Coordinates of C-alpha atoms and ligand atoms in Angstrom, one line a residue:
M21 CA -109.6 132.7 40.4
E22 CA -111.6 129.8 39.0
Q23 CA -109.8 126.6 38.8
Y24 CA -110.5 122.8 38.5
A25 CA -109.5 120.9 41.6
I26 CA -109.3 117.2 40.7
K27 CA -108.4 113.9 42.8
G28 CA -107.1 111.6 40.4
G29 CA -107.2 107.7 40.2
N30 CA -110.8 106.6 39.4
P31 CA -111.2 104.9 36.1
L32 CA -113.9 106.9 34.0
V33 CA -116.8 104.5 33.7
G34 CA -120.2 105.0 32.3
E35 CA -122.0 106.9 29.2
V36 CA -121.6 110.5 28.2
E37 CA -123.6 112.7 25.6
I38 CA -121.6 114.8 23.2
G39 CA -122.9 117.9 22.3
G40 CA -122.7 119.8 19.1
A41 CA -119.5 120.8 17.1
K42 CA -118.1 124.1 18.3
N43 CA -116.2 124.6 14.9
A44 CA -119.3 123.8 13.2
A45 CA -121.4 126.0 15.4
L46 CA -119.1 129.1 14.9
A47 CA -119.4 129.1 11.3
I48 CA -123.2 128.3 11.0
L49 CA -124.1 130.9 13.4
A50 CA -122.0 133.4 11.6
A51 CA -123.6 132.2 8.1
A52 CA -126.9 132.6 9.6
I53 CA -126.8 136.4 9.0
M54 CA -126.5 135.7 5.3
T55 CA -130.3 135.6 4.8
D56 CA -133.0 138.2 6.0
E57 CA -135.3 135.6 6.9
T58 CA -135.3 133.7 10.2
V59 CA -133.0 130.9 10.9
R60 CA -133.1 128.3 13.7
V61 CA -130.2 126.3 14.7
E62 CA -130.3 123.3 17.0
N63 CA -127.6 121.4 18.9
V64 CA -125.5 124.7 19.7
P65 CA -123.1 123.9 22.1
D66 CA -123.3 126.5 25.2
V67 CA -119.8 127.4 25.4
R68 CA -117.8 130.4 25.7
D69 CA -116.8 130.8 22.0
T70 CA -120.5 130.3 20.7
N71 CA -121.8 133.0 23.3
V72 CA -119.3 135.4 22.7
L73 CA -120.2 135.2 18.6
L74 CA -123.7 135.4 19.4
Q75 CA -123.3 138.5 21.5
A76 CA -121.2 140.2 18.5
M77 CA -123.9 139.2 16.3
E78 CA -126.4 141.1 18.6
S79 CA -124.0 143.9 18.5
I80 CA -124.6 144.5 14.8
G81 CA -128.2 144.4 15.0
V82 CA -129.1 140.5 14.5
I83 CA -132.1 139.4 16.7
V84 CA -130.8 136.5 18.8
D85 CA -133.6 134.7 20.2
R86 CA -132.3 131.6 22.6
I87 CA -135.2 129.1 22.6
D88 CA -133.4 126.8 25.0
R89 CA -130.0 126.0 26.1
H90 CA -129.0 124.6 22.5
T91 CA -131.5 126.0 20.4
V92 CA -131.0 129.6 18.8
R93 CA -133.5 131.7 16.5
M94 CA -131.8 134.4 14.7
N95 CA -133.1 137.1 12.2
A96 CA -130.5 139.5 10.3
A97 CA -132.9 141.4 8.5
N98 CA -131.8 144.8 10.5
I99 CA -128.2 144.6 10.5
H100 CA -127.2 148.2 11.1
S101 CA -123.4 147.9 11.0
L102 CA -120.9 146.0 9.1
V103 CA -118.2 146.6 11.6
V104 CA -117.6 143.6 13.9
E105 CA -115.3 144.9 16.8
D106 CA -117.2 144.2 20.1
D107 CA -114.5 143.8 23.0
F108 CA -114.7 140.2 23.2
I109 CA -114.7 138.9 19.4
K110 CA -111.0 139.7 19.0
K111 CA -110.4 137.0 21.3
I112 CA -112.0 134.2 19.0
R113 CA -110.7 133.1 16.1
A114 CA -114.0 132.6 14.5
S115 CA -114.5 136.1 14.2
Y116 CA -113.1 135.9 10.9
Y117 CA -116.3 134.3 9.5
F118 CA -118.3 137.6 9.6
L119 CA -115.9 138.6 7.0
G120 CA -117.3 136.0 4.5
A121 CA -120.8 136.0 5.4
L122 CA -121.1 139.8 5.6
L123 CA -118.8 140.3 2.3
G124 CA -121.3 137.7 0.6
K125 CA -124.2 139.2 1.6
Y126 CA -123.5 143.4 1.7
R127 CA -120.3 143.4 -0.6
K128 CA -118.7 145.0 2.4
A129 CA -117.3 143.8 6.0
E130 CA -115.0 145.1 8.5
V131 CA -114.0 143.0 11.2
V132 CA -111.4 142.7 14.0
L133 CA -108.4 140.7 13.3
P134 CA -108.8 137.4 14.7
G135 CA -107.6 136.3 18.3
G136 CA -108.0 132.6 19.5
C137 CA -105.7 130.0 21.3
D138 CA -102.3 131.0 21.0
I139 CA -101.2 127.7 19.4
G140 CA -98.5 129.1 16.8
C141 CA -98.9 131.7 13.7
R142 CA -102.5 131.5 12.7
A143 CA -102.2 133.6 9.1
I144 CA -105.2 134.5 7.3
D145 CA -103.4 135.0 3.7
Q146 CA -105.4 132.3 2.4
H147 CA -108.8 133.7 3.3
I148 CA -107.6 137.2 2.0
K149 CA -106.5 135.4 -1.4
G150 CA -109.9 133.8 -1.9
F151 CA -111.8 137.1 -1.2
K152 CA -109.6 138.9 -3.7
A153 CA -110.0 136.2 -6.3
L154 CA -113.5 136.7 -5.9
G155 CA -113.2 140.5 -6.8
A156 CA -112.9 142.0 -3.1
E157 CA -110.6 144.5 -1.9
V158 CA -108.9 143.6 1.3
N159 CA -107.0 145.7 3.6
I160 CA -105.6 145.6 7.3
A161 CA -105.4 148.8 9.1
H162 CA -105.8 149.9 12.8
G163 CA -106.2 146.2 14.0
L164 CA -109.3 145.7 11.5
I165 CA -109.6 143.8 8.5
S166 CA -111.7 145.0 5.8
A167 CA -113.3 143.6 2.4
E168 CA -115.2 145.3 -0.1
A169 CA -116.6 144.5 -3.7
E170 CA -118.5 146.2 -6.1
R171 CA -119.2 142.8 -7.6
L172 CA -118.4 139.3 -6.4
S173 CA -117.5 137.2 -9.2
G174 CA -117.0 133.4 -9.3
S175 CA -113.3 132.5 -9.5
H176 CA -110.9 129.5 -9.3
I177 CA -109.2 129.4 -6.1
Y178 CA -106.3 126.9 -5.3
F179 CA -105.4 126.8 -1.6
D180 CA -101.7 126.9 -1.0
V181 CA -102.4 125.1 2.6
V182 CA -105.4 123.1 3.7
T183 CA -107.3 125.6 5.8
V184 CA -110.7 124.8 7.5
G185 CA -111.5 128.5 8.3
G186 CA -110.2 129.6 4.7
T187 CA -112.4 126.9 3.0
I188 CA -115.4 127.9 5.1
N189 CA -114.9 131.7 4.7
V190 CA -114.4 131.5 0.8
M191 CA -117.3 129.2 0.5
M192 CA -119.6 131.5 2.4
A193 CA -119.0 134.5 0.1
A194 CA -118.8 132.5 -2.9
A195 CA -122.6 131.1 -2.1
L196 CA -123.9 134.8 -2.9
A197 CA -121.2 135.7 -5.6
E198 CA -122.1 135.9 -9.4
G199 CA -121.1 132.6 -11.4
Q200 CA -119.3 129.2 -10.2
T201 CA -116.6 129.4 -7.8
I202 CA -114.1 126.4 -7.5
I203 CA -112.2 125.8 -4.4
E204 CA -109.2 123.2 -4.9
N205 CA -107.1 121.8 -2.2
A206 CA -110.2 122.3 0.2
A207 CA -110.4 121.3 3.9
K208 CA -112.6 118.1 4.2
E209 CA -113.1 118.2 7.9
P210 CA -116.8 117.2 9.1
H211 CA -117.7 120.7 10.0
V212 CA -116.7 122.1 6.6
V213 CA -119.5 119.6 5.2
D214 CA -121.9 120.6 7.9
V215 CA -121.6 124.4 6.8
A216 CA -121.9 123.5 3.2
N217 CA -125.0 121.5 4.2
F218 CA -126.3 124.4 6.3
L219 CA -125.6 126.7 3.4
N220 CA -127.5 124.6 1.1
S221 CA -130.5 124.1 3.4
M222 CA -130.8 127.8 3.0
G223 CA -130.8 127.7 -0.9
A224 CA -127.0 127.8 -2.0
N225 CA -125.6 125.5 -4.4
I226 CA -122.6 123.9 -3.1
K227 CA -121.3 120.6 -4.1
G228 CA -118.0 118.5 -3.2
A229 CA -117.9 119.6 0.2
G230 CA -115.9 116.8 1.9
T231 CA -113.5 116.2 -1.1
D232 CA -110.7 118.4 -2.2
V233 CA -112.8 120.3 -4.9
I234 CA -115.6 122.3 -3.7
R235 CA -117.9 123.8 -6.4
V236 CA -120.1 126.8 -5.5
K237 CA -122.7 128.2 -7.9
G238 CA -123.6 131.6 -6.7
V239 CA -127.3 132.4 -5.8
P240 CA -128.8 135.8 -5.6
K241 CA -130.1 135.2 -2.0
L242 CA -130.6 132.6 0.8
H243 CA -133.8 132.0 2.6
K244 CA -134.7 130.4 6.2
T245 CA -133.8 127.3 7.3
E246 CA -133.9 124.9 10.5
Y247 CA -130.9 122.7 11.0
A248 CA -129.3 120.8 13.7
I249 CA -125.3 120.9 14.1
I250 CA -123.3 117.7 13.9
P251 CA -121.8 116.3 17.1
D252 CA -118.5 117.3 18.2
Q253 CA -115.7 115.0 16.9
I254 CA -113.1 116.6 19.5
E255 CA -115.4 116.5 22.5
A256 CA -115.9 112.8 21.8
G257 CA -112.2 112.0 21.1
T258 CA -111.2 113.7 24.6
F259 CA -113.6 111.6 26.3
M260 CA -112.2 108.5 24.5
F261 CA -108.8 109.2 25.3
A262 CA -109.8 110.1 28.7
A263 CA -111.2 106.6 29.2
A264 CA -108.0 105.2 27.9
A265 CA -105.8 107.4 30.1
T266 CA -107.8 106.4 33.1
K267 CA -108.0 102.9 32.2
G268 CA -111.6 103.0 32.0
D269 CA -114.5 101.9 30.1
V270 CA -116.7 104.9 28.5
T271 CA -119.3 104.8 25.9
V272 CA -119.7 108.1 23.9
K273 CA -123.1 108.7 22.8
N274 CA -124.6 110.8 20.1
V275 CA -121.5 110.8 17.9
I276 CA -121.0 109.9 14.2
P277 CA -118.7 107.1 14.4
K278 CA -117.1 107.7 11.0
H279 CA -115.9 111.1 12.1
L280 CA -114.0 109.2 14.8
E281 CA -111.8 106.7 12.7
S282 CA -108.5 108.3 13.0
I283 CA -109.1 108.5 16.7
S284 CA -110.5 104.9 17.3
A285 CA -107.6 103.6 15.0
K286 CA -104.9 104.9 17.3
L287 CA -106.9 103.8 20.4
L288 CA -106.6 100.2 19.0
E289 CA -103.0 100.4 18.0
M290 CA -102.4 101.4 21.7
G291 CA -104.4 98.4 23.0
C292 CA -107.7 99.8 23.7
E293 CA -111.0 97.8 23.0
V294 CA -113.1 100.0 20.7
E295 CA -116.7 99.0 19.6
E296 CA -118.7 101.0 17.3
S297 CA -122.5 101.1 17.2
D298 CA -124.9 103.6 15.0
D299 CA -124.3 106.4 17.1
A300 CA -121.9 105.5 19.9
V301 CA -118.6 104.5 20.6
R302 CA -117.2 102.5 23.5
V303 CA -113.7 102.6 24.5
V304 CA -112.4 100.1 27.1
A305 CA -108.6 100.2 28.5
A306 CA -108.4 97.1 30.7
K307 CA -104.7 96.8 30.7
R308 CA -101.6 99.5 30.3
L309 CA -101.6 100.8 26.9
T310 CA -98.3 100.5 24.6
H311 CA -96.5 103.3 22.7
T312 CA -97.3 104.3 19.0
Q313 CA -96.5 107.1 16.4
V314 CA -98.7 109.7 15.5
K315 CA -98.5 112.7 12.9
T316 CA -101.4 115.1 12.9
L317 CA -102.7 116.0 9.6
P318 CA -106.0 117.7 8.2
Y319 CA -109.1 115.4 8.1
P320 CA -109.2 112.3 7.4
G321 CA -105.8 112.3 9.4
F322 CA -105.5 112.6 12.9
P323 CA -106.4 116.0 14.2
T324 CA -104.3 118.5 15.7
D325 CA -107.1 119.3 18.3
M326 CA -106.7 115.9 19.9
Q327 CA -102.8 116.0 19.8
P328 CA -102.5 116.8 23.4
Q329 CA -104.9 114.3 24.7
I330 CA -103.1 111.5 22.6
A331 CA -99.8 112.8 24.2
V332 CA -101.1 112.5 27.6
T333 CA -102.3 109.3 27.2
L334 CA -99.0 108.1 25.5
G335 CA -97.2 109.5 28.5
L336 CA -98.7 106.6 30.6
S337 CA -98.1 104.2 28.0
E338 CA -95.5 101.5 27.8
G339 CA -92.3 102.4 25.7
T340 CA -91.3 105.3 23.5
S341 CA -94.0 107.2 21.4
I342 CA -93.4 110.0 18.8
V343 CA -95.9 112.6 18.3
R344 CA -95.3 114.7 15.2
E345 CA -97.5 118.4 15.1
S346 CA -97.7 119.2 11.3
I347 CA -100.5 121.8 11.6
F348 CA -99.5 124.4 14.3
E349 CA -95.9 125.0 15.2
N350 CA -96.6 126.2 19.1
R351 CA -98.9 123.1 20.2
F352 CA -96.7 121.6 22.9
K353 CA -96.8 124.2 25.5
Y354 CA -98.5 121.7 28.0
V355 CA -95.3 119.4 28.1
D356 CA -93.8 121.8 30.7
E357 CA -96.9 121.2 32.9
L358 CA -97.0 117.7 32.6
T359 CA -93.4 117.3 33.2
R360 CA -94.3 118.8 36.5
M361 CA -96.6 115.7 37.0
G362 CA -93.7 113.3 36.2
A363 CA -94.2 112.7 32.5
N364 CA -90.9 112.1 30.4
I365 CA -91.1 114.0 27.2
Q366 CA -88.7 115.7 25.1
V367 CA -89.8 118.2 22.5
E368 CA -87.6 118.8 19.4
G369 CA -89.1 121.3 17.0
N370 CA -92.5 119.9 16.0
T371 CA -91.8 116.5 17.6
A372 CA -92.4 115.3 21.2
I373 CA -90.6 112.0 22.2
I374 CA -92.2 110.6 24.8
D375 CA -90.8 107.9 27.4
G376 CA -94.2 106.4 29.1
V377 CA -94.0 106.5 32.8
K378 CA -96.1 104.4 35.2
K379 CA -98.1 107.2 36.9
Y380 CA -98.5 110.9 36.9
T381 CA -98.5 112.6 40.5
G382 CA -101.2 115.4 41.2
A383 CA -99.6 119.5 40.7
S384 CA -100.5 122.9 40.3
I385 CA -100.7 123.5 36.9
T386 CA -101.8 126.0 34.0
A387 CA -104.0 125.3 31.0
P388 CA -101.9 127.0 28.2
D389 CA -105.1 126.8 25.9
L390 CA -108.3 124.9 25.0
R391 CA -107.3 121.4 23.8
A392 CA -104.1 121.2 26.1
G393 CA -106.3 122.3 28.9
A394 CA -108.8 119.5 28.5
A395 CA -105.8 117.1 28.2
L396 CA -104.4 118.4 31.3
V397 CA -107.6 117.5 33.1
M398 CA -107.1 114.1 31.8
A399 CA -103.6 113.7 33.3
G400 CA -105.3 115.2 36.5
L401 CA -107.9 112.4 36.4
A402 CA -105.3 109.6 35.7
A403 CA -102.6 111.1 38.4
E404 CA -102.2 110.0 41.8
G405 CA -103.2 112.7 44.4
I406 CA -104.6 116.2 43.8
T407 CA -104.2 118.5 40.7
I408 CA -105.4 122.1 40.3
I409 CA -105.7 123.5 37.2
D410 CA -105.6 127.3 36.5
E411 CA -106.9 129.4 33.5
I412 CA -109.8 127.0 33.0
R413 CA -111.5 129.9 30.7
Y414 CA -109.7 128.4 28.0
I415 CA -111.3 125.1 28.5
E416 CA -114.7 126.7 28.8
R417 CA -114.2 128.2 25.3
G418 CA -115.1 124.7 24.1
Y419 CA -116.3 122.1 26.4
E420 CA -119.7 122.5 27.8
D421 CA -120.3 121.3 31.5
F422 CA -116.8 119.4 31.3
P423 CA -116.6 118.9 35.2
Q424 CA -120.3 117.8 35.4
K425 CA -119.9 115.3 32.4
L426 CA -116.7 113.8 34.1
Q427 CA -118.3 113.6 37.5
S428 CA -121.1 111.6 35.8
L429 CA -118.4 109.0 34.7
G430 CA -117.1 108.9 38.3
A431 CA -114.4 111.4 38.1
Q432 CA -113.6 113.4 41.3
I433 CA -113.5 117.1 39.9
E434 CA -114.8 120.3 40.8
K435 CA -114.9 124.0 39.6
V436 CA -113.7 126.2 42.7
S437 CA -113.3 130.0 42.9
T438 CA -112.1 130.6 46.3
E439 CA -109.6 129.2 48.5
K440 CA -112.3 128.0 51.1
E441 CA -113.7 125.9 48.1
L442 CA -110.5 124.3 47.3
Q443 CA -110.0 123.6 51.3
K444 CA -113.5 121.8 51.2
F445 CA -112.7 119.8 48.0
R446 CA -109.4 118.6 49.6
L447 CA -111.3 117.7 53.1
K448 CA -114.0 116.0 50.7
V449 CA -111.7 113.8 48.8
G450 CA -109.4 112.9 51.9
Ligands
EPZ30 C1 -109.6 125.9 12.8 O1 -108.6 126.7 12.9 C2 -110.2 125.6 14.1 N1 -110.7 126.7 14.7 C3 -109.1 124.9 15.3 O2 -109.7 124.5 16.4 C4 -108.2 123.6 14.4 O3 -107.3 123.4 15.5 C5 -108.0 124.1 13.1 O4 -109.2 124.7 12.2 C6 -107.5 122.9 12.2 O5 -108.3 121.8 12.4 C7 -112.0 127.0 14.2 O6 -112.8 126.3 13.7 C8 -112.7 128.2 14.8 P1 -106.7 126.4 9.5 P2 -108.5 127.7 11.7 O7 -107.0 127.6 8.8 O8 -109.4 127.6 10.7 C9 -102.3 127.8 8.2 C10 -109.8 124.3 18.6 O9 -109.0 123.6 19.7 N2 -102.8 128.8 7.4 O10 -107.2 125.0 9.0 O11 -107.4 128.7 11.9 C11 -102.4 128.0 10.0 O12 -101.3 128.7 10.1 C12 -109.2 125.1 17.6 O13 -111.1 124.1 18.7 C13 -102.3 129.7 6.7 O14 -101.1 129.3 6.4 O15 -107.2 126.8 11.3 C14 -102.2 126.4 10.2 O16 -101.0 126.1 10.2 C15 -107.9 125.6 17.7 N3 -103.0 130.6 5.9 C16 -102.9 125.6 9.1 O17 -103.0 126.5 8.1 C17 -104.3 130.9 6.3 O18 -104.8 131.7 5.6 C18 -104.4 125.2 9.4 O19 -105.2 126.3 9.7 C19 -105.0 130.0 7.0 C20 -104.4 128.9 7.6

């Protein structure tokens, strides 16, 4: 079994390049099938989720040409199946984007019900509500969700909850519907804007992405484009908090500082120095950090995908901190693992009460999901002694070259797959 072996204690110091946004890439790659012309996308992160998505696209007849590690050219003129049920795709949440993309283009789609990280009930009722409002009939049977429409007509949709996936999915289908669609209470995340920009570069007419109200004027068809995905806000945030937790000094490069404001604000409150420049943010944690309160919220609030990373950092900060999770109800599963490393955290419902300890100690632990897994790596880097992390496949879903990037900042971390390699690591780090 593959594991990360970590010897903690080194502050992270140096510069790290951030890759393309995974959650933007997943939607953009799926949306690329909405034209018969060739689409070229740059800055695609080479992570498991994007690779699974591209594989599923190939399984329905999309020609996928990898020009280099981060550039993909796709042509979807010869799609031969509107049923996406490749064995791997059911494991990723973003499979739902094929519904919006195929429904828009072909008025019909059938997709395996989405999986993804187990972080709570992950309903898709709002996606369904949106597709129905556009005139589609939607059914769930035998583990598949199908949507079909003779005509897709613009509509006025008010989301009951702010949903990133729902907003993007309905926006995609509406891009090729007849007439105008208005999406109210839309998600405002940077990747929603990136997908809208991508669709517009293909000839769609979408206005208001990044605000609560998105207006989509349907067009008859979309055309070729070349597009580069925005930097990953969460990968950047993870390295920023890793700098804080290890009392380091890290410059995250190739970022959009505006997208990181809620993250920078919390680091400042906790006592870090944060310096912003055009496309980089430097985080310096020279002394022990202090407690704070945080509640996860849709953008521009503090992201749920950064909740485990801030909690791991607050676990080492002076005083009592409160972390409230308001998006997903099951996102504290890492707390048991962190407790094994010496953290003092009580979870009551959607709230974690964290009494900061002076240090964590290395332990054998398991990554429960993607972001929690990354946060546990951070805990291992800050801890005294050796930490072994199982189930790193979760982390590889969303972080490209995570151990290598951390090594370049001075971390002692290695991916090991046998007991012998683990022994070698132990001998090496002493
Ligand atoms: C996206 O998930 C991301 N996944 C998640 O990233 C991220 O945590 C989440 O947005 C919130 O930012 C992808 O982009 C593939 P939502 P998504 O729809 O679209 C409820 C990561 O670590 N809801 O915004 O599934 C839902 O239960 C992952 O990279 C409904 O009730 O999130 C949740 O409470 C994990 N009905 C809330 O809305 C619906 O139809 C927000 O979910 C849809 C959602």
